[in-house]
Amino acid sequence: MFDRSGHRPALTPEGQALLANARDILLRVDAMRARARDLGEGVELELALTVDTLFPIATVGAALAEMRVTYPAVSIRLAVEPLGGPITALIEKRSSLAILVGEDFRDPRIALEAIASIEQVAVVSPKHPLALRPRSGDVSLPDLADHLQIVLGDPTPLSEGRSFGALSPQTCRVSSQDAKHAMILAGLGWGRLPIWQVERDLSEGSLVRVATTALGRKGQVSAEAYIAHRLDEPLGPAAHAFRTALAQMTAV
């Protein structure tokens, strides 16, 4: 354990290894004590959260980090899903909280609280034919229908028989917002993306707005974002802390 050949005793390599193990055990004991204290106060073991792909995930991360300042022992399970995914996660009790964007999916078992507006804009690659039209000409719905539209597919059966935002008979359906973004950047087609995701692309010129008023003024529309939970399952302290932090961060 100790080398006593010098002026002062020093740890041997075996002693250094044991010290590292001891420190690890002490950290785990502290974590267990914090978990036990939280359980005594009714704090959740885990916060399960499902977030709509349209909502800025960096804001979610910042609110989760704020929550963990108070509840560091709470584990986090985070999923990001499009369209009916977040509300389905609540209905199926896979999540205790969800963030929804838009008015398309409602359920009487789910309580909603509006927290922010999400701006979406119709964009296309600067090399796409829709971007090469004369600037003075407004792109009409028939013009948009002549070109492939990149749209998100719904992983749930909630949208079966329904179409959300698909205006062109030519579509490329993708399973994630990142895939949609990548396909539009590649020039495959046009689509609507949240401003927070494309701000840099627009400033650098790798994407341009579609010059249309058929999809909102300047091709831009706004959708309300909600934080949601089941009415029959009260939120725990960590979920309340996350909701409060998120509301403060989105209050502008």
mmCIF file of C-alpha atoms in Angstrom:
data_model
loop_
_atom_site.group_PDB
_atom_site.id
_atom_site.type_symbol
_atom_site.label_atom_id
_atom_site.label_comp_id
_atom_site.label_asym_id
_atom_site.label_seq_id
_atom_site.Cartn_x
_atom_site.Cartn_y
_atom_site.Cartn_z
ATOM 1 C CA MET A 1 0.000 0.000 0.000
ATOM 2 C CA PHE A 2 2.730 2.474 1.018
ATOM 3 C CA ASP A 3 6.339 2.891 -0.011
ATOM 4 C CA ARG A 4 8.223 4.009 3.119
ATOM 5 C CA SER A 5 11.695 4.108 1.591
ATOM 6 C CA GLY A 6 11.588 7.880 1.146
ATOM 7 C CA HIS A 7 11.361 10.783 3.581
ATOM 8 C CA ARG A 8 7.581 10.521 3.526
ATOM 9 C CA PRO A 9 5.387 7.504 2.887
ATOM 10 C CA ALA A 10 4.008 7.392 -0.655
ATOM 11 C CA LEU A 11 1.312 5.257 -2.188
ATOM 12 C CA THR A 12 2.479 2.317 -4.231
ATOM 13 C CA PRO A 13 0.809 1.665 -7.629
ATOM 14 C CA GLU A 14 -1.415 -0.837 -5.834
ATOM 15 C CA GLY A 15 -2.290 1.835 -3.284
ATOM 16 C CA GLN A 16 -3.112 4.346 -6.057
ATOM 17 C CA ALA A 17 -5.456 1.828 -7.652
ATOM 18 C CA LEU A 18 -7.166 1.132 -4.333
ATOM 19 C CA LEU A 19 -7.519 4.872 -3.665
ATOM 20 C CA ALA A 20 -9.282 5.314 -6.995
ATOM 21 C CA ASN A 21 -11.669 2.505 -6.082
ATOM 22 C CA ALA A 22 -12.317 4.041 -2.669
ATOM 23 C CA ARG A 23 -13.122 7.421 -4.202
ATOM 24 C CA ASP A 24 -15.504 5.746 -6.649
ATOM 25 C CA ILE A 25 -17.272 3.946 -3.771
ATOM 26 C CA LEU A 26 -17.647 7.208 -1.822
ATOM 27 C CA LEU A 27 -19.151 8.943 -4.858
ATOM 28 C CA ARG A 28 -21.620 6.105 -5.281
ATOM 29 C CA VAL A 29 -22.535 6.274 -1.591
ATOM 30 C CA ASP A 30 -23.214 10.019 -1.944
ATOM 31 C CA ALA A 31 -25.399 9.327 -5.000
ATOM 32 C CA MET A 32 -27.327 6.664 -3.075
ATOM 33 C CA ARG A 33 -27.867 9.044 -0.184
ATOM 34 C CA ALA A 34 -29.189 11.698 -2.579
ATOM 35 C CA ARG A 35 -31.475 9.147 -4.235
ATOM 36 C CA ALA A 36 -32.786 7.989 -0.856
ATOM 37 C CA ARG A 37 -33.456 11.579 0.189
ATOM 38 C CA ASP A 38 -35.300 12.267 -3.062
ATOM 39 C CA LEU A 39 -37.402 9.117 -2.716
ATOM 40 C CA GLY A 40 -38.408 10.231 0.734
ATOM 41 C CA GLU A 41 -39.606 13.497 -0.766
ATOM 42 C CA GLY A 42 -41.546 11.764 -3.559
ATOM 43 C CA VAL A 43 -39.042 12.628 -6.295
ATOM 44 C CA GLU A 44 -39.182 10.516 -9.450
ATOM 45 C CA LEU A 45 -36.500 7.941 -10.134
ATOM 46 C CA GLU A 46 -36.693 8.873 -13.814
ATOM 47 C CA LEU A 47 -38.098 11.703 -15.927
ATOM 48 C CA ALA A 48 -39.374 10.292 -19.232
ATOM 49 C CA LEU A 49 -39.889 12.972 -21.869
ATOM 50 C CA THR A 50 -40.933 12.856 -25.537
ATOM 51 C CA VAL A 51 -40.322 15.968 -27.637
ATOM 52 C CA ASP A 52 -41.770 16.967 -31.003
ATOM 53 C CA THR A 53 -39.103 17.175 -33.724
ATOM 54 C CA LEU A 54 -40.150 20.781 -34.437
ATOM 55 C CA PHE A 55 -39.198 21.980 -30.946
ATOM 56 C CA PRO A 56 -35.609 23.211 -30.387
ATOM 57 C CA ILE A 57 -33.864 20.374 -28.586
ATOM 58 C CA ALA A 58 -31.141 22.674 -27.238
ATOM 59 C CA THR A 59 -33.794 24.478 -25.178
ATOM 60 C CA VAL A 60 -34.970 21.138 -23.806
ATOM 61 C CA GLY A 61 -31.394 20.281 -22.838
ATOM 62 C CA ALA A 62 -30.942 23.596 -21.044
ATOM 63 C CA ALA A 63 -34.178 23.084 -19.072
ATOM 64 C CA LEU A 64 -33.162 19.535 -18.141
ATOM 65 C CA ALA A 65 -29.787 20.802 -16.943
ATOM 66 C CA GLU A 66 -31.596 23.396 -14.807
ATOM 67 C CA MET A 67 -33.823 20.672 -13.340
ATOM 68 C CA ARG A 68 -30.806 18.522 -12.451
ATOM 69 C CA VAL A 69 -29.289 21.318 -10.380
ATOM 70 C CA THR A 70 -32.068 20.639 -7.868
ATOM 71 C CA TYR A 71 -32.607 16.946 -8.601
ATOM 72 C CA PRO A 72 -29.234 15.480 -9.616
ATOM 73 C CA ALA A 73 -30.243 11.894 -8.818
ATOM 74 C CA VAL A 74 -33.124 11.817 -11.319
ATOM 75 C CA SER A 75 -32.386 9.825 -14.466
ATOM 76 C CA ILE A 76 -33.616 11.136 -17.826
ATOM 77 C CA ARG A 77 -35.116 9.216 -20.731
ATOM 78 C CA LEU A 78 -35.540 11.478 -23.750
ATOM 79 C CA ALA A 79 -37.156 10.651 -27.108
ATOM 80 C CA VAL A 80 -37.635 12.931 -30.120
ATOM 81 C CA GLU A 81 -40.545 11.980 -32.379
ATOM 82 C CA PRO A 82 -42.623 13.652 -35.122
ATOM 83 C CA LEU A 83 -46.350 14.317 -35.419
ATOM 84 C CA GLY A 84 -48.370 11.891 -33.248
ATOM 85 C CA GLY A 85 -45.334 10.487 -31.447
ATOM 86 C CA PRO A 86 -45.320 12.730 -28.357
ATOM 87 C CA ILE A 87 -49.018 12.414 -27.542
ATOM 88 C CA THR A 88 -48.931 8.657 -28.201
ATOM 89 C CA ALA A 89 -46.074 8.352 -25.711
ATOM 90 C CA LEU A 90 -48.325 9.944 -23.078
ATOM 91 C CA ILE A 91 -51.362 7.841 -23.952
ATOM 92 C CA GLU A 92 -49.285 4.656 -23.786
ATOM 93 C CA LYS A 93 -47.627 5.861 -20.548
ATOM 94 C CA ARG A 94 -44.137 5.663 -22.032
ATOM 95 C CA SER A 95 -43.530 9.278 -20.992
ATOM 96 C CA SER A 96 -44.670 11.410 -18.097
ATOM 97 C CA LEU A 97 -44.184 14.649 -20.051
ATOM 98 C CA ALA A 98 -44.316 15.546 -23.715
ATOM 99 C CA ILE A 99 -43.825 18.620 -25.873
ATOM 100 C CA LEU A 100 -46.295 18.908 -28.756
ATOM 101 C CA VAL A 101 -46.270 21.378 -31.641
ATOM 102 C CA GLY A 102 -49.473 22.319 -33.470
ATOM 103 C CA GLU A 103 -53.160 21.608 -33.078
ATOM 104 C CA ASP A 104 -53.459 18.347 -35.013
ATOM 105 C CA PHE A 105 -53.336 15.911 -32.101
ATOM 106 C CA ARG A 106 -55.557 16.262 -29.037
ATOM 107 C CA ASP A 107 -56.866 13.817 -26.457
ATOM 108 C CA PRO A 108 -59.248 14.495 -23.534
ATOM 109 C CA ARG A 109 -56.899 12.574 -21.231
ATOM 110 C CA ILE A 110 -54.048 14.992 -21.893
ATOM 111 C CA ALA A 111 -53.554 18.399 -20.230
ATOM 112 C CA LEU A 112 -51.847 21.029 -22.381
ATOM 113 C CA GLU A 113 -50.038 24.243 -21.459
ATOM 114 C CA ALA A 114 -48.929 26.628 -24.220
ATOM 115 C CA ILE A 115 -45.279 27.615 -23.834
ATOM 116 C CA ALA A 116 -43.936 28.995 -27.134
ATOM 117 C CA SER A 117 -44.513 29.654 -30.816
ATOM 118 C CA ILE A 118 -42.547 27.710 -33.402
ATOM 119 C CA GLU A 119 -41.968 29.465 -36.720
ATOM 120 C CA GLN A 120 -41.652 27.287 -39.814
ATOM 121 C CA VAL A 121 -40.493 28.482 -43.211
ATOM 122 C CA ALA A 122 -40.667 26.946 -46.680
ATOM 123 C CA VAL A 123 -37.110 26.453 -47.912
ATOM 124 C CA VAL A 124 -35.228 24.957 -50.815
ATOM 125 C CA SER A 125 -31.674 24.574 -52.064
ATOM 126 C CA PRO A 126 -30.443 27.623 -54.052
ATOM 127 C CA LYS A 127 -29.851 25.250 -56.999
ATOM 128 C CA HIS A 128 -33.446 23.995 -57.016
ATOM 129 C CA PRO A 129 -35.750 25.219 -59.830
ATOM 130 C CA LEU A 130 -38.046 26.929 -57.289
ATOM 131 C CA ALA A 131 -35.099 29.090 -56.193
ATOM 132 C CA LEU A 132 -34.127 29.986 -59.766
ATOM 133 C CA ARG A 133 -37.450 31.608 -60.652
ATOM 134 C CA PRO A 134 -37.566 35.390 -61.205
ATOM 135 C CA ARG A 135 -37.614 37.148 -57.826
ATOM 136 C CA SER A 136 -40.667 39.181 -58.806
ATOM 137 C CA GLY A 137 -42.812 36.082 -59.355
ATOM 138 C CA ASP A 138 -44.780 34.585 -56.469
ATOM 139 C CA VAL A 139 -44.662 30.775 -56.334
ATOM 140 C CA SER A 140 -48.231 29.454 -56.452
ATOM 141 C CA LEU A 141 -49.639 26.211 -55.072
ATOM 142 C CA PRO A 142 -49.698 24.644 -58.564
ATOM 143 C CA ASP A 143 -46.034 25.619 -58.918
ATOM 144 C CA LEU A 144 -45.208 23.893 -55.604
ATOM 145 C CA ALA A 145 -47.190 20.817 -56.646
ATOM 146 C CA ASP A 146 -44.957 20.454 -59.694
ATOM 147 C CA HIS A 147 -41.973 19.677 -57.456
ATOM 148 C CA LEU A 148 -41.125 16.942 -54.977
ATOM 149 C CA GLN A 149 -42.007 17.840 -51.385
ATOM 150 C CA ILE A 150 -40.019 16.441 -48.461
ATOM 151 C CA VAL A 151 -42.393 15.538 -45.618
ATOM 152 C CA LEU A 152 -42.145 13.802 -42.258
ATOM 153 C CA GLY A 153 -43.808 10.454 -41.833
ATOM 154 C CA ASP A 154 -45.830 9.696 -38.699
ATOM 155 C CA PRO A 155 -44.560 6.674 -36.705
ATOM 156 C CA THR A 156 -48.016 6.275 -35.122
ATOM 157 C CA PRO A 157 -51.437 5.332 -36.552
ATOM 158 C CA LEU A 158 -52.942 8.639 -35.378
ATOM 159 C CA SER A 159 -52.571 10.282 -38.781
ATOM 160 C CA GLU A 160 -53.817 7.329 -40.809
ATOM 161 C CA GLY A 161 -55.957 8.672 -43.650
ATOM 162 C CA ARG A 162 -54.901 12.243 -42.905
ATOM 163 C CA SER A 163 -52.314 14.461 -44.576
ATOM 164 C CA PHE A 164 -50.417 17.164 -42.705
ATOM 165 C CA GLY A 165 -48.838 19.856 -44.848
ATOM 166 C CA ALA A 166 -48.398 17.644 -47.928
ATOM 167 C CA LEU A 167 -49.325 19.919 -50.836
ATOM 168 C CA SER A 168 -47.616 18.128 -53.690
ATOM 169 C CA PRO A 169 -48.655 14.765 -55.153
ATOM 170 C CA GLN A 170 -44.929 14.060 -55.390
ATOM 171 C CA THR A 171 -43.550 13.402 -51.928
ATOM 172 C CA CYS A 172 -40.499 11.950 -50.250
ATOM 173 C CA ARG A 173 -41.474 10.766 -46.771
ATOM 174 C CA VAL A 174 -38.695 10.617 -44.203
ATOM 175 C CA SER A 175 -38.635 9.409 -40.618
ATOM 176 C CA SER A 176 -36.695 12.242 -38.953
ATOM 177 C CA GLN A 177 -36.340 16.008 -39.056
ATOM 178 C CA ASP A 178 -32.600 15.681 -39.667
ATOM 179 C CA ALA A 179 -33.268 13.514 -42.729
ATOM 180 C CA LYS A 180 -35.776 16.047 -44.026
ATOM 181 C CA HIS A 181 -33.257 18.838 -43.524
ATOM 182 C CA ALA A 182 -30.537 16.866 -45.308
ATOM 183 C CA MET A 183 -32.748 16.022 -48.302
ATOM 184 C CA ILE A 184 -33.744 19.667 -48.778
ATOM 185 C CA LEU A 185 -30.106 20.768 -48.473
ATOM 186 C CA ALA A 186 -29.207 18.194 -51.131
ATOM 187 C CA GLY A 187 -31.671 19.779 -53.558
ATOM 188 C CA LEU A 188 -34.003 16.775 -53.717
ATOM 189 C CA GLY A 189 -37.102 18.847 -53.035
ATOM 190 C CA TRP A 190 -38.698 21.608 -51.000
ATOM 191 C CA GLY A 191 -40.245 21.564 -47.539
ATOM 192 C CA ARG A 192 -41.014 23.476 -44.377
ATOM 193 C CA LEU A 193 -38.506 23.505 -41.529
ATOM 194 C CA PRO A 194 -38.416 25.360 -38.190
ATOM 195 C CA ILE A 195 -36.547 28.654 -38.245
ATOM 196 C CA TRP A 196 -34.276 27.569 -35.372
ATOM 197 C CA GLN A 197 -33.004 24.697 -37.504
ATOM 198 C CA VAL A 198 -32.311 26.680 -40.694
ATOM 199 C CA GLU A 199 -31.206 30.117 -39.464
ATOM 200 C CA ARG A 200 -27.559 29.361 -40.208
ATOM 201 C CA ASP A 201 -28.363 27.784 -43.583
ATOM 202 C CA LEU A 202 -30.338 30.870 -44.604
ATOM 203 C CA SER A 203 -27.619 33.283 -43.476
ATOM 204 C CA GLU A 204 -24.924 31.281 -45.298
ATOM 205 C CA GLY A 205 -27.026 30.809 -48.425
ATOM 206 C CA SER A 206 -27.082 27.014 -48.367
ATOM 207 C CA LEU A 207 -30.895 27.277 -48.200
ATOM 208 C CA VAL A 208 -33.236 29.994 -49.461
ATOM 209 C CA ARG A 209 -36.843 30.798 -48.712
ATOM 210 C CA VAL A 210 -39.440 29.760 -51.252
ATOM 211 C CA ALA A 211 -40.923 33.001 -52.590
ATOM 212 C CA THR A 212 -44.557 32.177 -51.908
ATOM 213 C CA THR A 213 -47.487 33.651 -50.012
ATOM 214 C CA ALA A 214 -49.423 30.403 -50.419
ATOM 215 C CA LEU A 215 -47.672 29.025 -47.308
ATOM 216 C CA GLY A 216 -48.018 32.074 -45.076
ATOM 217 C CA ARG A 217 -46.534 35.526 -45.416
ATOM 218 C CA LYS A 218 -43.014 35.156 -46.821
ATOM 219 C CA GLY A 219 -43.622 31.414 -46.820
ATOM 220 C CA GLN A 220 -43.649 31.390 -43.022
ATOM 221 C CA VAL A 221 -46.217 30.040 -40.551
ATOM 222 C CA SER A 222 -46.405 29.860 -36.776
ATOM 223 C CA ALA A 223 -47.489 26.894 -34.644
ATOM 224 C CA GLU A 224 -48.046 26.798 -30.897
ATOM 225 C CA ALA A 225 -45.920 24.494 -28.756
ATOM 226 C CA TYR A 226 -47.413 22.859 -25.651
ATOM 227 C CA ILE A 227 -46.015 20.979 -22.699
ATOM 228 C CA ALA A 228 -48.365 18.108 -21.930
ATOM 229 C CA HIS A 229 -49.038 15.385 -19.365
ATOM 230 C CA ARG A 230 -51.756 12.902 -18.461
ATOM 231 C CA LEU A 231 -54.569 14.256 -16.300
ATOM 232 C CA ASP A 232 -54.643 11.056 -14.249
ATOM 233 C CA GLU A 233 -50.932 11.102 -13.402
ATOM 234 C CA PRO A 234 -49.819 14.067 -11.272
ATOM 235 C CA LEU A 235 -46.361 15.396 -12.051
ATOM 236 C CA GLY A 236 -43.539 14.775 -9.606
ATOM 237 C CA PRO A 237 -41.162 17.456 -8.309
ATOM 238 C CA ALA A 238 -38.544 16.935 -11.046
ATOM 239 C CA ALA A 239 -41.170 17.163 -13.795
ATOM 240 C CA HIS A 240 -42.510 20.371 -12.219
ATOM 241 C CA ALA A 241 -38.983 21.774 -12.057
ATOM 242 C CA PHE A 242 -38.371 20.958 -15.733
ATOM 243 C CA ARG A 243 -41.693 22.487 -16.775
ATOM 244 C CA THR A 244 -40.963 25.660 -14.823
ATOM 245 C CA ALA A 245 -37.465 25.972 -16.294
ATOM 246 C CA LEU A 246 -38.743 25.404 -19.818
ATOM 247 C CA ALA A 247 -41.533 27.970 -19.422
ATOM 248 C CA GLN A 248 -39.030 30.564 -18.199
ATOM 249 C CA MET A 249 -36.624 29.874 -21.075
ATOM 250 C CA THR A 250 -39.336 30.182 -23.714
ATOM 251 C CA ALA A 251 -41.041 33.255 -22.211
ATOM 252 C CA VAL A 252 -40.169 36.100 -24.592
#
